[in-house]
Coordinates of C-alpha atoms in Angstrom, one line a residue:
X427 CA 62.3 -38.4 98.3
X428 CA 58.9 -38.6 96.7
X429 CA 59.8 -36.5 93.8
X430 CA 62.6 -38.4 93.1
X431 CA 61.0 -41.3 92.7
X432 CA 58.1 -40.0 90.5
X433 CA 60.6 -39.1 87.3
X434 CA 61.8 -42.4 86.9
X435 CA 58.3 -43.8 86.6
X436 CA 57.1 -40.9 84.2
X437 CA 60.8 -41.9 82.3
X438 CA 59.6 -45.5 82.5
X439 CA 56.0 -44.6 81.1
X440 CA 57.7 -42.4 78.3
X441 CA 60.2 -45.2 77.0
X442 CA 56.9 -47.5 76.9
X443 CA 55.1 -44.8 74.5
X444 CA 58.5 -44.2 72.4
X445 CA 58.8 -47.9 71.8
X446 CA 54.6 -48.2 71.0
X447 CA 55.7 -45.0 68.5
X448 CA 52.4 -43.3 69.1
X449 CA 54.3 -40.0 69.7
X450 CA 56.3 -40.3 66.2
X451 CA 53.6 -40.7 63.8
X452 CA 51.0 -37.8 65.3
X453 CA 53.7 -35.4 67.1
X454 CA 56.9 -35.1 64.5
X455 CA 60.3 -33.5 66.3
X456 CA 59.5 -29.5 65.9
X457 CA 62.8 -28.2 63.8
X458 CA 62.9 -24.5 63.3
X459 CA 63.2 -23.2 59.4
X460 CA 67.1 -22.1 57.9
X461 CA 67.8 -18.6 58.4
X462 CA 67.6 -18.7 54.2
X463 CA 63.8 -19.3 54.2
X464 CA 62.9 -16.7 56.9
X465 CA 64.7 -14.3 55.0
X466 CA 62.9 -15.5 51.9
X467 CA 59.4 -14.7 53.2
X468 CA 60.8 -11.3 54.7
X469 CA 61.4 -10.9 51.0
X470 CA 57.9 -11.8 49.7
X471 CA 56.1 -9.9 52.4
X472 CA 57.6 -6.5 51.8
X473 CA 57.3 -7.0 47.9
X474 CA 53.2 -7.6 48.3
X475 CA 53.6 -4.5 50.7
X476 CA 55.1 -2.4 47.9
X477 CA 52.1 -4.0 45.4
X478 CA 49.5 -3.2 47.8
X479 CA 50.8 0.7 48.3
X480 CA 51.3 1.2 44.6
X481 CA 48.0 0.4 43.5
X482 CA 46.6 2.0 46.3
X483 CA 48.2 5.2 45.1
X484 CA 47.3 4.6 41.6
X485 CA 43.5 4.5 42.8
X486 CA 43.3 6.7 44.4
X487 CA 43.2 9.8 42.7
X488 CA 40.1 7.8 40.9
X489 CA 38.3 6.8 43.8
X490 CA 38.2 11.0 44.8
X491 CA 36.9 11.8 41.6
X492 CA 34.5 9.3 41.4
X493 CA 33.3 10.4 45.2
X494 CA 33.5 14.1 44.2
X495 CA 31.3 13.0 40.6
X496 CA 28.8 11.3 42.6
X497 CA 28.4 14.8 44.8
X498 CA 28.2 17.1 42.3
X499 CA 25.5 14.0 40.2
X500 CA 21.6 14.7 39.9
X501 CA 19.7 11.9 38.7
X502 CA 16.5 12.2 37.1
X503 CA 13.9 10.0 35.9
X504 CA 11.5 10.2 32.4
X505 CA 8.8 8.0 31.4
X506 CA 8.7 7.6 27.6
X507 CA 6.8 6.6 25.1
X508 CA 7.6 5.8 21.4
X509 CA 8.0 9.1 19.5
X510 CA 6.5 11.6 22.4
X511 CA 8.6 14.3 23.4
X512 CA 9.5 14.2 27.5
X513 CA 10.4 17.7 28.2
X514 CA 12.2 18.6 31.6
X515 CA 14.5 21.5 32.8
X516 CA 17.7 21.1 34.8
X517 CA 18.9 24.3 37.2
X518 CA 22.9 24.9 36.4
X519 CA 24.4 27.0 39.2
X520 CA 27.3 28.5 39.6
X521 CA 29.1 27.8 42.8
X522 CA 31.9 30.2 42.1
X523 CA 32.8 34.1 42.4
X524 CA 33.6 34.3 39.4
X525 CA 32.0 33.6 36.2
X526 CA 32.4 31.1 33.7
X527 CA 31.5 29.5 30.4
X528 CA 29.9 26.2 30.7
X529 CA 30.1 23.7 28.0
X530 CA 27.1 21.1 27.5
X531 CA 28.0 17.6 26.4
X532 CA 25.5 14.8 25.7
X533 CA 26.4 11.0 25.5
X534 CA 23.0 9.9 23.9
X535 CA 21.6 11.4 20.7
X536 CA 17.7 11.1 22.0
X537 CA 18.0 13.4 24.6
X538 CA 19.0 17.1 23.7
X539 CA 19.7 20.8 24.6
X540 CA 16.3 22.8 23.5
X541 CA 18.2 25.9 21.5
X542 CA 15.2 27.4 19.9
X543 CA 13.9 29.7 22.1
X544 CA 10.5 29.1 20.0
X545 CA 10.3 25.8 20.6
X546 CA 11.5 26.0 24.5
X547 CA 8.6 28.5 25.1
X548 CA 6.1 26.4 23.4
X549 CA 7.5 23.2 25.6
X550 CA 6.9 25.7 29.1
X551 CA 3.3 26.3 27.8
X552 CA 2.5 22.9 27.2
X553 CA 3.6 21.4 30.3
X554 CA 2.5 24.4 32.0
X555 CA 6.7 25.1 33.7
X556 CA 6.9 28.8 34.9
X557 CA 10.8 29.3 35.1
X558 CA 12.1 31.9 33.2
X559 CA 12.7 31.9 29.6
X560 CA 15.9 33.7 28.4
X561 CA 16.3 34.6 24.8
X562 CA 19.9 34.0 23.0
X563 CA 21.3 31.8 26.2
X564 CA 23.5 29.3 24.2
X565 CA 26.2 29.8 22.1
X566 CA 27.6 26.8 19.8
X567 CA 30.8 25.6 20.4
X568 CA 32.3 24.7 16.9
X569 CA 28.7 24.7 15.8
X570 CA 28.1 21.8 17.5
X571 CA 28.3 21.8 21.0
X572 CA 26.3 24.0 23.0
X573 CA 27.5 26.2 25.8
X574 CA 26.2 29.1 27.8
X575 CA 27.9 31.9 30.0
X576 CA 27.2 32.1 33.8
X577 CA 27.6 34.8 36.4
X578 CA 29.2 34.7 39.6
X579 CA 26.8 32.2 41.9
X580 CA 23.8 32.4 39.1
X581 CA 21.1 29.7 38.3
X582 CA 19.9 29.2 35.0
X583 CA 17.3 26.5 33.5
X584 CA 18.6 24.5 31.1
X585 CA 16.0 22.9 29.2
X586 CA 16.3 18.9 27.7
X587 CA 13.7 17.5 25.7
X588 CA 14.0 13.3 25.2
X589 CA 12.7 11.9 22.2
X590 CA 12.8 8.1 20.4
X591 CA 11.5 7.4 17.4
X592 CA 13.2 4.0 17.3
X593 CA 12.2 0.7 18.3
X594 CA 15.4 -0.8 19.1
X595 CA 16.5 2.0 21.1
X596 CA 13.3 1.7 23.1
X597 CA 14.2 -1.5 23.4
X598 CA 17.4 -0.7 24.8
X599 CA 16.1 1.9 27.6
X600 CA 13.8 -0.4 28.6
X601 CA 16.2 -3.3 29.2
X602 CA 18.5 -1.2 30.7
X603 CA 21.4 -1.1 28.6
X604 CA 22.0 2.5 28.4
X605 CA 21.4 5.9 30.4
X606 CA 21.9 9.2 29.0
X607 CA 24.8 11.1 30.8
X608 CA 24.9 14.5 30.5
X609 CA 28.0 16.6 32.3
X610 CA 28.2 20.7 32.5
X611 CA 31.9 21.3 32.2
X612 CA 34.0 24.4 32.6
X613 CA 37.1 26.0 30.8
X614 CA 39.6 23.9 31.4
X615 CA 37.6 20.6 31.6
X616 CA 36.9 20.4 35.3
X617 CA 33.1 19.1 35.8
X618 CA 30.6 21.4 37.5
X619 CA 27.5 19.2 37.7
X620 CA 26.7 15.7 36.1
X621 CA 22.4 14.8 34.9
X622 CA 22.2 10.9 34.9
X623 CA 18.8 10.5 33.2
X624 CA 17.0 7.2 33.6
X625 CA 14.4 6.3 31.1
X626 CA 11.4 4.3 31.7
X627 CA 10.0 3.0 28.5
X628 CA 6.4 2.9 28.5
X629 CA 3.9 1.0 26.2
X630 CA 2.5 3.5 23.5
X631 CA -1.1 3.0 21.7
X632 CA -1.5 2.1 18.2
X633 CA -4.4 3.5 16.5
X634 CA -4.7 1.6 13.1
X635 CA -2.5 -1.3 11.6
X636 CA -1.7 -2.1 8.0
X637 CA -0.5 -5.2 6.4
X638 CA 1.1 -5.5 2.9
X639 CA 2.0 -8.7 1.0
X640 CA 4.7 -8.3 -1.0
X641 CA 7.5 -9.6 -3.6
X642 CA 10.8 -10.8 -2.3
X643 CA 13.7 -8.1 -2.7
X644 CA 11.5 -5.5 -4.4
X645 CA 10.2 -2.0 -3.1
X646 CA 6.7 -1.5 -1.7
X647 CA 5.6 1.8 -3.1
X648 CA 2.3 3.4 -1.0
X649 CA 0.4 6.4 -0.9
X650 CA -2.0 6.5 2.1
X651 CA -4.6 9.2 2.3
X652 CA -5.4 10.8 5.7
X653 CA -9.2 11.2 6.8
X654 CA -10.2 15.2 7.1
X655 CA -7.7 16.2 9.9
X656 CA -10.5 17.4 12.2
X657 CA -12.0 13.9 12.3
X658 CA -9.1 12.3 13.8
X659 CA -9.0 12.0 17.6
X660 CA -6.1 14.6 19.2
X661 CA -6.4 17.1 16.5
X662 CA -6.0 20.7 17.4
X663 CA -8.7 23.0 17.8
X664 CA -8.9 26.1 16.9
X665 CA -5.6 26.4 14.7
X666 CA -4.8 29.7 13.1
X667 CA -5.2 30.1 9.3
X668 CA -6.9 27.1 8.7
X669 CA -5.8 23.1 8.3
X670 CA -2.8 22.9 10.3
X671 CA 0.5 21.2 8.6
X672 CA 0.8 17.2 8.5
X673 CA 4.8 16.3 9.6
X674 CA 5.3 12.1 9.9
X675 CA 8.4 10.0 11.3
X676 CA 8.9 6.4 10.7
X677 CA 10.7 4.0 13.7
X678 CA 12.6 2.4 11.1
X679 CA 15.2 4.5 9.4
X680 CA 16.0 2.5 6.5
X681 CA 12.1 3.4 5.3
X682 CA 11.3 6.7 3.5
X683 CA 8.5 8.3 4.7
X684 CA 7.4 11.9 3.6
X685 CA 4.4 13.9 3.3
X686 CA 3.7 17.2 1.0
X687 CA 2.3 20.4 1.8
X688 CA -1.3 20.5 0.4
X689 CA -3.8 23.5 -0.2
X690 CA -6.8 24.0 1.7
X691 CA -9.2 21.4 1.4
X692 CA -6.9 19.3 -0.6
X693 CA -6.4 15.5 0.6
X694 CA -3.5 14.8 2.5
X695 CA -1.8 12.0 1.5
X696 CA 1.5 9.8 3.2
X697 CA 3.9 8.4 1.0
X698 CA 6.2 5.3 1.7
X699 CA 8.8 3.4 0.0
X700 CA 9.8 0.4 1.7
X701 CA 13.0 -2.3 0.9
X702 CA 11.3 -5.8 1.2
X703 CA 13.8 -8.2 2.5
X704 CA 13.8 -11.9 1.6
X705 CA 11.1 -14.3 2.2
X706 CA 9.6 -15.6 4.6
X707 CA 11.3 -12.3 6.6
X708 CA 8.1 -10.0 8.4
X709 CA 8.9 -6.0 8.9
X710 CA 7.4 -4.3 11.4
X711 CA 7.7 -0.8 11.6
X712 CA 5.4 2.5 12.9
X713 CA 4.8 5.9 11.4
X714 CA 4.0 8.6 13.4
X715 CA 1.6 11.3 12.5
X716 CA 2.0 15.0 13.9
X717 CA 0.0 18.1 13.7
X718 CA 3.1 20.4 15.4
X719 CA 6.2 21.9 13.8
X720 CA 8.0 20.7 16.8
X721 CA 6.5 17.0 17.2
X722 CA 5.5 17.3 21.0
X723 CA 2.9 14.1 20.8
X724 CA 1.3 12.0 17.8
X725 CA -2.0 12.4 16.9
X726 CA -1.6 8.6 15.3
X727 CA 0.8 6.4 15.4
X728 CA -0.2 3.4 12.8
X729 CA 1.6 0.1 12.8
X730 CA 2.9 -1.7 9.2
X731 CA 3.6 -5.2 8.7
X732 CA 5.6 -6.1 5.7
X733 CA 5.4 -9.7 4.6
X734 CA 8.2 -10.4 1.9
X735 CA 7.2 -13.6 -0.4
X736 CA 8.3 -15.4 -3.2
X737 CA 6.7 -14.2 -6.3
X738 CA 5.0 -16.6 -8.5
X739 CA 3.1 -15.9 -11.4
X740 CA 0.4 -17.7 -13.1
X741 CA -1.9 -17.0 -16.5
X742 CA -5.1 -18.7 -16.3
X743 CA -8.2 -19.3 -18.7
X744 CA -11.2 -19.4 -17.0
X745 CA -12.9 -23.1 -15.6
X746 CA -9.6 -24.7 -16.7
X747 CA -7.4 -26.3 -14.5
X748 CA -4.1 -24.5 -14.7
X749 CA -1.0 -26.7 -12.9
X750 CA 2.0 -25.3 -11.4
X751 CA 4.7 -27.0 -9.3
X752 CA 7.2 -25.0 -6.7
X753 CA 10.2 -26.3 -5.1
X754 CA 10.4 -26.9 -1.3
X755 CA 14.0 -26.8 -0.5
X756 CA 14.8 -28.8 3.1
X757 CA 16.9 -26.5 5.8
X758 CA 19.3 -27.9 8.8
X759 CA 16.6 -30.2 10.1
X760 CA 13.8 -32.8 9.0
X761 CA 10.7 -31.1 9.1
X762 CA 6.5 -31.9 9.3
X763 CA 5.2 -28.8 6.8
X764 CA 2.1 -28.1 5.5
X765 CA 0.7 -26.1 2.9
X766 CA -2.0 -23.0 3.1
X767 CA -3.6 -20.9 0.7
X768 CA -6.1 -17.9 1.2
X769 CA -8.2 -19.2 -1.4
X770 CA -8.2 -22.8 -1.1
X771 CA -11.6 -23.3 -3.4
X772 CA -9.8 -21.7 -6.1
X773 CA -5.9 -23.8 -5.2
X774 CA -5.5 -27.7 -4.7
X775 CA -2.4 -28.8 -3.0
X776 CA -0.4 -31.8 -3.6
X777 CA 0.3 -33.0 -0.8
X778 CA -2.9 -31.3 1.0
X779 CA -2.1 -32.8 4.1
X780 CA 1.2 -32.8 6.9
X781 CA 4.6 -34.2 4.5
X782 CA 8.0 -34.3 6.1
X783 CA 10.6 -32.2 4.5
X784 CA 14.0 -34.0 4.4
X785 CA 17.2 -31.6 5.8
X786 CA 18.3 -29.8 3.4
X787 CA 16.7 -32.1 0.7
X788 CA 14.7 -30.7 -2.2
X789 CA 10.4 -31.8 -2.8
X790 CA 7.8 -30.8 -5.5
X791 CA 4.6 -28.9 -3.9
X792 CA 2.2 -29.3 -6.9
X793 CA -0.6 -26.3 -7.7
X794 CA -3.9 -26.8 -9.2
X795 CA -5.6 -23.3 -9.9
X796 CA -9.4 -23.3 -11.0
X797 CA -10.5 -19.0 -10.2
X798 CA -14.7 -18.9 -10.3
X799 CA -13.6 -15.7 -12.2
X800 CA -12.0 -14.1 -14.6
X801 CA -9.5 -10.9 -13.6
X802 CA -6.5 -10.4 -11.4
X803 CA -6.0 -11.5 -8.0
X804 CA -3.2 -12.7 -5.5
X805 CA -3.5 -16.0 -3.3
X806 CA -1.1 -16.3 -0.6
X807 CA 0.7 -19.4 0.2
X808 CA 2.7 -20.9 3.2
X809 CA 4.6 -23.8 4.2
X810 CA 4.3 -24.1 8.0
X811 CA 6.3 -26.2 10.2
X812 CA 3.4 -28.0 12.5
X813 CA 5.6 -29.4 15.1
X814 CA 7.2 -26.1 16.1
X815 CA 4.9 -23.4 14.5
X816 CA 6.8 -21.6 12.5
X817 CA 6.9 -20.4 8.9
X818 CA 9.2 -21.9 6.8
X819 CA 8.5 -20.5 3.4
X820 CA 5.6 -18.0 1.2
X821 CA 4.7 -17.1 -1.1
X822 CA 2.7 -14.7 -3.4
X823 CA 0.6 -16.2 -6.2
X824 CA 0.0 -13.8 -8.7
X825 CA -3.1 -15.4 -10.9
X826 CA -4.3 -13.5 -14.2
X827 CA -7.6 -15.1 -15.4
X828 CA -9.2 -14.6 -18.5
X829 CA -12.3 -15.4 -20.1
X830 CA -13.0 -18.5 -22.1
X831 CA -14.2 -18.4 -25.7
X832 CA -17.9 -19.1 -25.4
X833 CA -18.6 -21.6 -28.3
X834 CA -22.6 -22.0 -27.5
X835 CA -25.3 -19.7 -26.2
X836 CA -28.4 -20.2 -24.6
X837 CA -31.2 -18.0 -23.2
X838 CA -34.1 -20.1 -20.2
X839 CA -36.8 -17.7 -18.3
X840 CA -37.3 -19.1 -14.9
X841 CA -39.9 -18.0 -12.0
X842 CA -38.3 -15.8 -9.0
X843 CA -39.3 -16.0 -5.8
X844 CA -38.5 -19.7 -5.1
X845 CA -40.8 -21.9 -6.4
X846 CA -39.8 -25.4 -8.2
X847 CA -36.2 -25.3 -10.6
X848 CA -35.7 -26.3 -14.5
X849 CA -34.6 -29.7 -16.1
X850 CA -32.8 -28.5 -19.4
X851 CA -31.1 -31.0 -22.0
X852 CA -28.0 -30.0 -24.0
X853 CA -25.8 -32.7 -26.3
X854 CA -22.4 -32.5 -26.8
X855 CA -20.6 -33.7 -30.3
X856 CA -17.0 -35.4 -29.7
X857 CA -15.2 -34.2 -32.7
X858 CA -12.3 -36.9 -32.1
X859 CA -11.9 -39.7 -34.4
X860 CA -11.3 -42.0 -30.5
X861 CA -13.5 -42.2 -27.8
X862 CA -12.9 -39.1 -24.6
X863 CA -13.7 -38.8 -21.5
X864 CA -14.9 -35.6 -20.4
X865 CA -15.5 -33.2 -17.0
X866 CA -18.2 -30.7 -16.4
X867 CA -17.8 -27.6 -14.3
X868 CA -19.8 -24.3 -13.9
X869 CA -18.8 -21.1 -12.0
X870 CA -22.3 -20.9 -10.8
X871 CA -22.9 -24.2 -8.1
X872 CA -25.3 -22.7 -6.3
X873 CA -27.6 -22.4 -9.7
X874 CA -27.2 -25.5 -11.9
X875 CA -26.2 -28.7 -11.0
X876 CA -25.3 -31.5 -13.4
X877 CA -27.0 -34.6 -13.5
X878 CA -23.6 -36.2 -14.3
X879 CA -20.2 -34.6 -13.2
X880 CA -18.9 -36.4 -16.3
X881 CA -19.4 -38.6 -19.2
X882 CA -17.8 -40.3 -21.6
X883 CA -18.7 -40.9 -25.5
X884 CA -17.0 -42.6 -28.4
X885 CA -15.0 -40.7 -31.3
X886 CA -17.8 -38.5 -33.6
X887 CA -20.8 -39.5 -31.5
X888 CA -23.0 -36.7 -29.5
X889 CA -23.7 -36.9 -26.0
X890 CA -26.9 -36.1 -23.8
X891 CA -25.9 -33.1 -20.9
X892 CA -28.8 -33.0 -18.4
X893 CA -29.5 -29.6 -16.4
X894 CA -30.9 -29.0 -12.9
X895 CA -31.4 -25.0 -12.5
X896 CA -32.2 -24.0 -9.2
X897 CA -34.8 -21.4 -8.5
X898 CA -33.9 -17.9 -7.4
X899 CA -35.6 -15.3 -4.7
X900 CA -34.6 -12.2 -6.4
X901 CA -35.3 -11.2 -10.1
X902 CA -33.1 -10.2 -12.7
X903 CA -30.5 -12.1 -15.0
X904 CA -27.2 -14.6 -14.7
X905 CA -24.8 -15.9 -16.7
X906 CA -23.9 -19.3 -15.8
X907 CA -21.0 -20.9 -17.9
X908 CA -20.9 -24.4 -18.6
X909 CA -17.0 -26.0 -18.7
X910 CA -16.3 -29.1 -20.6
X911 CA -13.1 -30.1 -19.7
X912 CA -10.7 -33.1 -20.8
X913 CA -9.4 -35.3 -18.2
X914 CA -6.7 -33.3 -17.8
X915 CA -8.8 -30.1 -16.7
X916 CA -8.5 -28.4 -20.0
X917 CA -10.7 -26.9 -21.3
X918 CA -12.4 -28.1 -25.0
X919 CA -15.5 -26.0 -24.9
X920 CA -17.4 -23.4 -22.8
X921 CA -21.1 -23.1 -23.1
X922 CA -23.0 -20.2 -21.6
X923 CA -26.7 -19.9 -20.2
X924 CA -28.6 -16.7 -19.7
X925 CA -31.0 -16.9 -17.3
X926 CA -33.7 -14.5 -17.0
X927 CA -35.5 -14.9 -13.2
X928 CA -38.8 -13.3 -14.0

């Protein structure tokens, strides 16, 4: 009786939640899927099945030979240094009964087979290896690739030697990017052992440095003499039949590099011809000296910097002012630049100080040579960006200075030793019709001074120069010249003094 009257209060209580229609919106009616889409994912399922099987297959033959490679792979470690030889020896056996011919294949040029059974034995003694040395082990395949014949279950030593003399493949090592691979194969391909080598690049010393300034686009042309080959440090002692042979190598392949055979007690000199690339481009390159035939170590490595500049050149007369103007020609960006000389109290800049440089605008930098004397000589110039340090252009000055013609002599004795100086008069005749103004310069400051930097006198008069000549500590003689120049710094007339400091 009780149950019966429970389901009509539990059909009462589930007409009242129908008609609230909680139960529609969070439970929906459960309606099973068409016999259509069941057998569409039947479908789908077996097709990923058959995906999943084929590549499986197709893998796996890889994934065995990649597990049977790393069994049958040796790794091995060097530490190298730019153009030092890293010599090590890897034992080949053969696991078989029978024998076979084993093929040697290299993935990287820097590391290599050691053929020369010289050279192998003089590797053993310098690293002090005791293995055995066989003579006429390898036989070249196509003359190329080396391979040697093993016995049934022998070991042999296979010796490697790893040598860079490149920068950027030094580079490389050290960043990881490459590993040389080396793999011993048999007749018909199958791999008997694998070498992975790693290399660990290590810093190398640098025992001098050179640094050239050069013309844009042009070839540097050196010779460089060698000190006596037993003063340099690393030099072999006790070498038989006297001076021992000079070999070089250069990092950068692009530069030639030689050096000839001399005869005793003849200097040994390096010779070097270098492409310059366009300014304001910086080449940096090593050369590496040897005193072996087969280039185990340097006995100095020397470092060259290469600066390429613009060439500019410049004829000059002695205490005149000689102008020049180069063109500055704006890149991608606005710029702050400045100028710098290596002589800058023989070159005045205009601007001297920080200018901008417009993007890819175009600007004047004006030159105003004065040499203190007469010759040859190169002054360097630069346009620096001061904002974000870097070069932006250079250049090389080449200045040719001659002397003035002297057009008046004169001859004062003065004291040495210090003492009191010399007031001197000279006059000065102003052969225009029109009155000039006129500058006075001397390539001695230190000694004369002029009462007067400069003067100016109407056309046909003659003007009053006064002297001050400073005393001197030492004895013995100067010439001091005397430059008259017009207001545009050339010059009219060049007087000279001799002093005699008695």
């Amino acid at each position: 009786g009780k149950g019966c009257g429970t389901l009509p209060r539990m059909s009462r209580r589930g007409g009242r939640n129908s008609g609230s229609g909680l139960w529609e919106r969070h439970l929906p009616p459960f309606s099973p899927p068409p016999p259509q889409g069941r057998h569409e994912d039947r479908v789908q399922h077996s097709r990923d099945l058959q995906l999943i099987e084929a590549y499986r297959e197709r893998i796996k033959a890889e994934s065995i030979t990649s597990m049977l490679c790393q069994a049958i792979t040796t790794h091995h470690v060097i530490y190298a240094t730019l153009g030092t030889a890293e010599f090590f020896e890897f034992a080949l056996k053969n696991p078989y009964g029978v024998q076979h011919t084993v093929t040697i294949r290299v993935d990287n040029p820097e590391l290599s087979v050691i053929l020369d059974v010289r050279e192998w034995r003089h590797f053993k003694e310098l690293t002090q290896t005791v293995t055995p040395l066989e003579e006429d082990m390898f036989h070249l395949h196509n003359g190329l690739t080396p391979q040697v014949y093993l016995r049934p279950k022998e070991t042999v030593y296979i010796p490697f030697k790893y040598q860079t003399f490149s920068m950027e493949q030094a580079a490389m090592m050290q960043v990881g990017k490459s590993s040389p691979l080396v793999s011993f194969t048999v007749g018909n391909g199958k791999p008997l052992a694998i070498l992975s080598v790693s290399v660990e690049t290590q810093p190398h010393t640098v025992d001098q440095t050179f640094r050239f300034y050069h013309p844009e686009l042009t070839f540097l042309k050196k010779s460089i003499r060698l000190p006596p080959w037993h003063t340099l440090p690393g030099a072999p002692v006790g070498v038989p039949g006297g001076e021992p042979e000079v070999f070089v190598r250069c990092s950068d392949p692009n530069v030639i590099c030689e050096t000839k055979k001399m005869g005793p007690g003849e200097p040994q000199d390096i010779f070097l011809k270098v492409a310059a690339g366009s300014s304001p481009q910086i080449q940096r390159f090593f050369v590496l000296i040897y005193m072996d035939p087969w280039l185990a170590a340097p006995t100095q490595t020397w470092q060259f910097y290469l600066h390429c500049l613009q060439w500019v050149e410049a004829t000059c007369v002695l205490g005149q002012l000689t102008r020049l103007s180069l063109v500055l020609r704006g890149t991608h960006a606005t710029r702050q630049v400045r100028a710098f000389t290596s002589r800058p109290q023989e070159m005045k800049l205009e601007p001297d100080g920080v200018f901008v440089l417009p993007a890819n605008g175009v600007q004047d930098l004006h030159l105003g040579l004065r040499p203190q004397s007469a010759g040859s000589r190169f002054i360097s110039l630069n346009l620096v960006d001061v904002e974000l340090h870097q070069l932006v252009s250079t250049w090389l000055v080449s200045v040719s200075c001659r002397q003035p013609v002297i057009s008046k002599a004169f001859e004062i004795a003065l004291p040495s030793g210090g003492g009191k100086g010399l007031n001197k008069k000279i006059t000065y005749t102003n052969s225009y019709p029109s009155p000039r103004a006129y500058f006075l310069h001397t390539n001695h400051p230190d000694l004369l001074r002029f009462k007067e930097d400069s003067f100016q006198v109407g056309g046909g008069e003659t003007y009053t120069i006064g002297l001050r000549f400073a005393p001197s500590q030492n004895a013995g003689e100067e010439e001091i010249l005397i430059y008259i120049n017009d207001a545009e710094g050339k010059n009219e007339e060049t007087f000279c003094v001799k002093v005699a400091y008695q």
